[in-house]
């Protein structure tokens, strides 16, 4: 069996960086050091300062567990109305994002109009990824505010995925680019009372450069990623289309 040298294996990655014409996406999987963005933030800053800033990348709009952070993005989800589930104790429906976590609306108290989950960062476009188990339809209400707290009017697109063994996905994104500035994205339960299951939120600047995603869960191993259903993992990877996986 022939084994490619590291230079041969990484050649497409080096070429993509050198071109400086598109988006180079790096997915970095790890445990607590990656989850808290302790040193991955410096890798992100280094790549983006040299090759361009294509955005903060994939986050969850809220702290799904203690220590979860992303440099440059402020995340908040009130514990009364939202809770996170991870691969440490996977949900029965198996619905988690590539980060190994999902953020879920908690409507057990009957509060359908509770505080939203929010993410504040610098971006011009976003895509929110939701899921629902078989027989249910993913749903969430999304709104935007500028850095002064004024609501922004943005046309949204909703792309409903086809039925899959794990259920189905829904992607919500802005149709037209926003001004590249600080925005706050707010996610709430739908008016019909459906509890949203959030798998990820992709934030982009609309510029060429690097996105450095840090996907970490405290205390997990790489083998734990097998707990993500294969069809779901395939669909999520296809949406991000990474250039390099670490």
Coordinates of C-alpha atoms in Angstrom, one line a residue:
X1 CA 0.0 0.0 0.0
X2 CA 1.4 3.4 -1.0
X3 CA 1.2 6.1 1.6
X4 CA 1.2 9.7 0.4
X5 CA 3.8 12.0 2.0
X6 CA 2.5 14.8 4.2
X7 CA 3.4 17.3 1.5
X8 CA 1.3 15.4 -1.1
X9 CA -1.6 15.0 1.2
X10 CA -1.6 18.7 2.1
X11 CA -0.9 20.1 -1.4
X12 CA -4.6 21.0 -2.1
X13 CA -4.7 22.9 1.2
X14 CA -1.5 24.8 0.5
X15 CA -2.8 25.7 -3.0
X16 CA -6.1 26.9 -1.6
X17 CA -4.3 29.2 0.9
X18 CA -2.0 30.5 -1.8
X19 CA -4.8 31.4 -4.2
X20 CA -6.4 33.9 -1.7
X21 CA -9.5 33.9 -4.0
X22 CA -12.0 31.7 -2.1
X23 CA -12.8 30.4 1.3
X24 CA -10.5 27.9 3.0
X25 CA -12.3 26.1 5.8
X26 CA -10.4 24.2 8.5
X27 CA -12.3 22.0 10.9
X28 CA -10.5 21.3 14.2
X29 CA -11.9 18.6 16.4
X30 CA -10.8 18.2 20.0
X31 CA -11.7 18.2 23.7
X32 CA -11.8 20.9 26.4
X33 CA -8.9 23.1 25.0
X34 CA -10.7 23.3 21.7
X35 CA -14.1 23.8 23.2
X36 CA -13.0 26.8 25.1
X37 CA -11.0 28.1 22.1
X38 CA -7.9 28.5 24.3
X39 CA -5.3 28.1 21.6
X40 CA -7.4 27.5 18.5
X41 CA -8.2 31.2 18.7
X42 CA -4.5 32.0 18.1
X43 CA -4.4 29.6 15.1
X44 CA -7.5 31.3 13.7
X45 CA -6.1 34.8 14.2
X46 CA -2.8 33.7 12.6
X47 CA -4.4 32.2 9.5
X48 CA -6.8 35.0 9.1
X49 CA -4.3 37.8 9.5
X50 CA -2.1 36.2 6.8
X51 CA -4.7 34.8 4.4
X52 CA -7.9 36.8 5.0
X53 CA -10.8 36.7 7.4
X54 CA -13.8 34.7 5.9
X55 CA -15.7 34.7 9.2
X56 CA -16.1 33.3 12.6
X57 CA -17.5 30.1 11.2
X58 CA -19.7 27.5 13.0
X59 CA -20.9 28.2 16.5
X60 CA -24.0 27.5 18.6
X61 CA -25.9 30.6 19.7
X62 CA -25.6 30.0 23.4
X63 CA -23.3 28.3 26.0
X64 CA -24.2 24.6 25.5
X65 CA -22.0 23.6 28.4
X66 CA -19.6 25.2 30.9
X67 CA -16.5 26.4 29.2
X68 CA -17.9 26.6 25.7
X69 CA -16.6 29.8 24.1
X70 CA -15.7 31.2 20.7
X71 CA -13.4 34.2 20.4
X72 CA -15.0 37.2 18.6
X73 CA -18.6 36.0 19.2
X74 CA -20.7 36.7 22.2
X75 CA -23.1 33.7 22.9
X76 CA -26.1 33.7 25.3
X77 CA -28.9 31.3 25.9
X78 CA -30.9 31.7 29.2
X79 CA -30.8 28.4 31.0
X80 CA -34.5 28.7 31.9
X81 CA -35.5 28.4 28.2
X82 CA -32.5 26.6 26.6
X83 CA -30.4 23.6 27.4
X84 CA -27.5 22.0 25.6
X85 CA -26.9 18.3 25.0
X86 CA -23.5 16.8 24.0
X87 CA -21.8 13.5 23.1
X88 CA -20.9 13.1 26.7
X89 CA -24.6 12.1 27.2
X90 CA -26.1 12.0 23.8
X91 CA -29.8 12.8 23.3
X92 CA -32.1 9.9 22.5
X93 CA -32.9 11.3 19.1
X94 CA -29.2 11.5 18.2
X95 CA -29.5 15.0 16.9
X96 CA -26.2 16.9 17.5
X97 CA -24.1 19.0 15.2
X98 CA -20.5 18.6 14.1
X99 CA -19.5 20.2 17.4
X100 CA -20.9 17.2 19.1
X101 CA -23.6 19.3 20.7
X102 CA -27.1 20.7 20.1
X103 CA -28.9 23.6 21.7
X104 CA -32.6 23.0 22.4
X105 CA -35.5 25.2 23.4
X106 CA -37.0 24.1 26.6
X107 CA -40.8 24.6 26.5
X108 CA -41.7 22.3 29.4
X109 CA -42.9 25.2 31.5
X110 CA -45.2 26.3 28.7
X111 CA -43.3 29.5 28.0
X112 CA -43.3 29.8 24.2
X113 CA -42.2 33.4 24.3
X114 CA -39.1 33.2 26.5
X115 CA -35.8 34.9 25.9
X116 CA -34.1 34.0 22.6
X117 CA -30.7 32.4 22.2
X118 CA -28.4 35.0 20.7
X119 CA -25.1 35.3 18.9
X120 CA -23.4 38.6 18.4
X121 CA -20.5 38.9 16.0
X122 CA -19.1 40.5 12.9
X123 CA -20.6 39.0 9.8
X124 CA -22.5 39.7 6.6
X125 CA -24.2 36.4 6.1
X126 CA -25.3 33.5 8.2
X127 CA -26.8 30.0 8.0
X128 CA -28.7 28.5 10.9
X129 CA -28.9 24.7 10.9
X130 CA -31.8 23.0 12.7
X131 CA -33.1 19.5 12.8
X132 CA -36.1 17.5 13.9
X133 CA -36.6 13.7 14.5
X134 CA -38.7 11.7 12.0
X135 CA -42.3 12.7 11.9
X136 CA -41.6 16.3 13.1
X137 CA -40.7 19.5 11.3
X138 CA -37.8 21.7 12.3
X139 CA -38.8 25.3 13.1
X140 CA -37.5 28.5 14.6
X141 CA -38.1 32.2 14.4
X142 CA -35.0 34.3 13.6
X143 CA -34.5 38.1 13.8
X144 CA -31.5 40.4 13.6
X145 CA -30.4 43.6 15.4
X146 CA -27.6 46.0 14.6
X147 CA -24.9 46.9 17.2
X148 CA -27.2 49.7 18.5
X149 CA -29.9 47.2 19.3
X150 CA -32.2 48.3 16.4
X151 CA -34.0 45.6 14.6
X152 CA -32.7 45.0 11.1
X153 CA -35.0 44.1 8.2
X154 CA -33.5 41.2 6.3
X155 CA -35.2 38.8 3.8
X156 CA -34.7 35.2 5.0
X157 CA -34.6 32.0 3.0
X158 CA -35.7 28.6 4.5
X159 CA -34.4 25.5 2.9
X160 CA -36.1 22.4 4.1
X161 CA -34.0 19.2 3.7
X162 CA -35.4 15.9 2.5
X163 CA -36.4 13.2 4.9
X164 CA -33.5 11.2 6.2
X165 CA -33.0 8.3 8.6
X166 CA -32.3 10.8 11.5
X167 CA -35.3 13.1 10.5
X168 CA -34.8 16.2 8.6
X169 CA -32.9 19.5 8.6
X170 CA -33.9 23.1 8.0
X171 CA -31.4 25.8 7.0
X172 CA -32.3 29.5 7.6
X173 CA -30.1 32.1 6.0
X174 CA -30.2 35.8 4.9
X175 CA -31.0 36.1 1.2
X176 CA -29.0 39.3 0.6
X177 CA -25.7 40.2 2.2
X178 CA -25.8 42.4 5.3
X179 CA -23.4 45.3 5.9
X180 CA -20.2 43.7 7.3
X181 CA -20.5 44.8 10.9
X182 CA -21.6 43.7 14.3
X183 CA -25.0 42.0 14.3
X184 CA -27.0 40.1 16.9
X185 CA -28.9 37.1 15.6
X186 CA -31.8 36.0 17.8
X187 CA -33.4 32.6 17.7
X188 CA -36.8 31.9 19.3
X189 CA -39.3 29.1 19.4
X190 CA -41.9 29.1 16.6
X191 CA -45.3 30.6 17.3
X192 CA -46.8 27.1 17.2
X193 CA -44.8 26.1 20.2
X194 CA -42.3 23.8 18.4
X195 CA -39.1 23.5 20.5
X196 CA -36.2 24.2 18.1
X197 CA -33.2 21.9 18.0
X198 CA -30.2 24.0 16.9
X199 CA -27.2 22.2 15.4
X200 CA -25.0 25.1 14.3
X201 CA -24.8 28.7 13.2
X202 CA -22.4 29.5 10.4
X203 CA -21.2 33.2 10.4
X204 CA -19.3 34.5 7.3
X205 CA -17.9 37.9 6.3
X206 CA -18.5 37.3 2.5
X207 CA -14.8 37.9 1.9
X208 CA -12.1 35.4 0.7
X209 CA -9.9 34.0 3.4
X210 CA -9.9 31.4 6.2
X211 CA -12.6 30.0 8.5
X212 CA -11.2 28.1 11.4
X213 CA -13.9 26.1 13.1
X214 CA -13.1 24.7 16.6
X215 CA -15.3 21.8 17.6
X216 CA -14.6 20.5 21.1
X217 CA -16.4 18.8 23.9
X218 CA -14.9 18.5 27.4
X219 CA -13.6 15.0 27.9
X220 CA -14.4 13.4 24.6
X221 CA -12.2 11.4 22.3
X222 CA -12.2 11.3 18.5
X223 CA -14.0 8.0 18.6
X224 CA -17.0 9.7 20.2
X225 CA -17.7 11.4 16.8
X226 CA -19.0 8.0 15.7
X227 CA -22.0 8.7 18.0
X228 CA -23.2 11.2 15.4
X229 CA -25.4 9.4 13.0
X230 CA -23.5 8.8 9.8
X231 CA -26.1 10.3 7.5
X232 CA -26.3 13.4 9.7
X233 CA -22.6 13.8 9.9
X234 CA -22.4 13.4 6.1
X235 CA -25.0 16.1 5.5
X236 CA -23.4 18.6 7.9
X237 CA -19.9 18.1 6.5
X238 CA -21.3 18.6 3.0
X239 CA -22.7 22.0 4.0
X240 CA -19.4 23.2 5.4
X241 CA -17.3 21.7 2.7
X242 CA -14.0 21.8 4.6
X243 CA -10.6 22.1 3.0
X244 CA -8.8 20.5 5.9
X245 CA -9.9 18.4 8.9
X246 CA -7.7 18.2 12.0

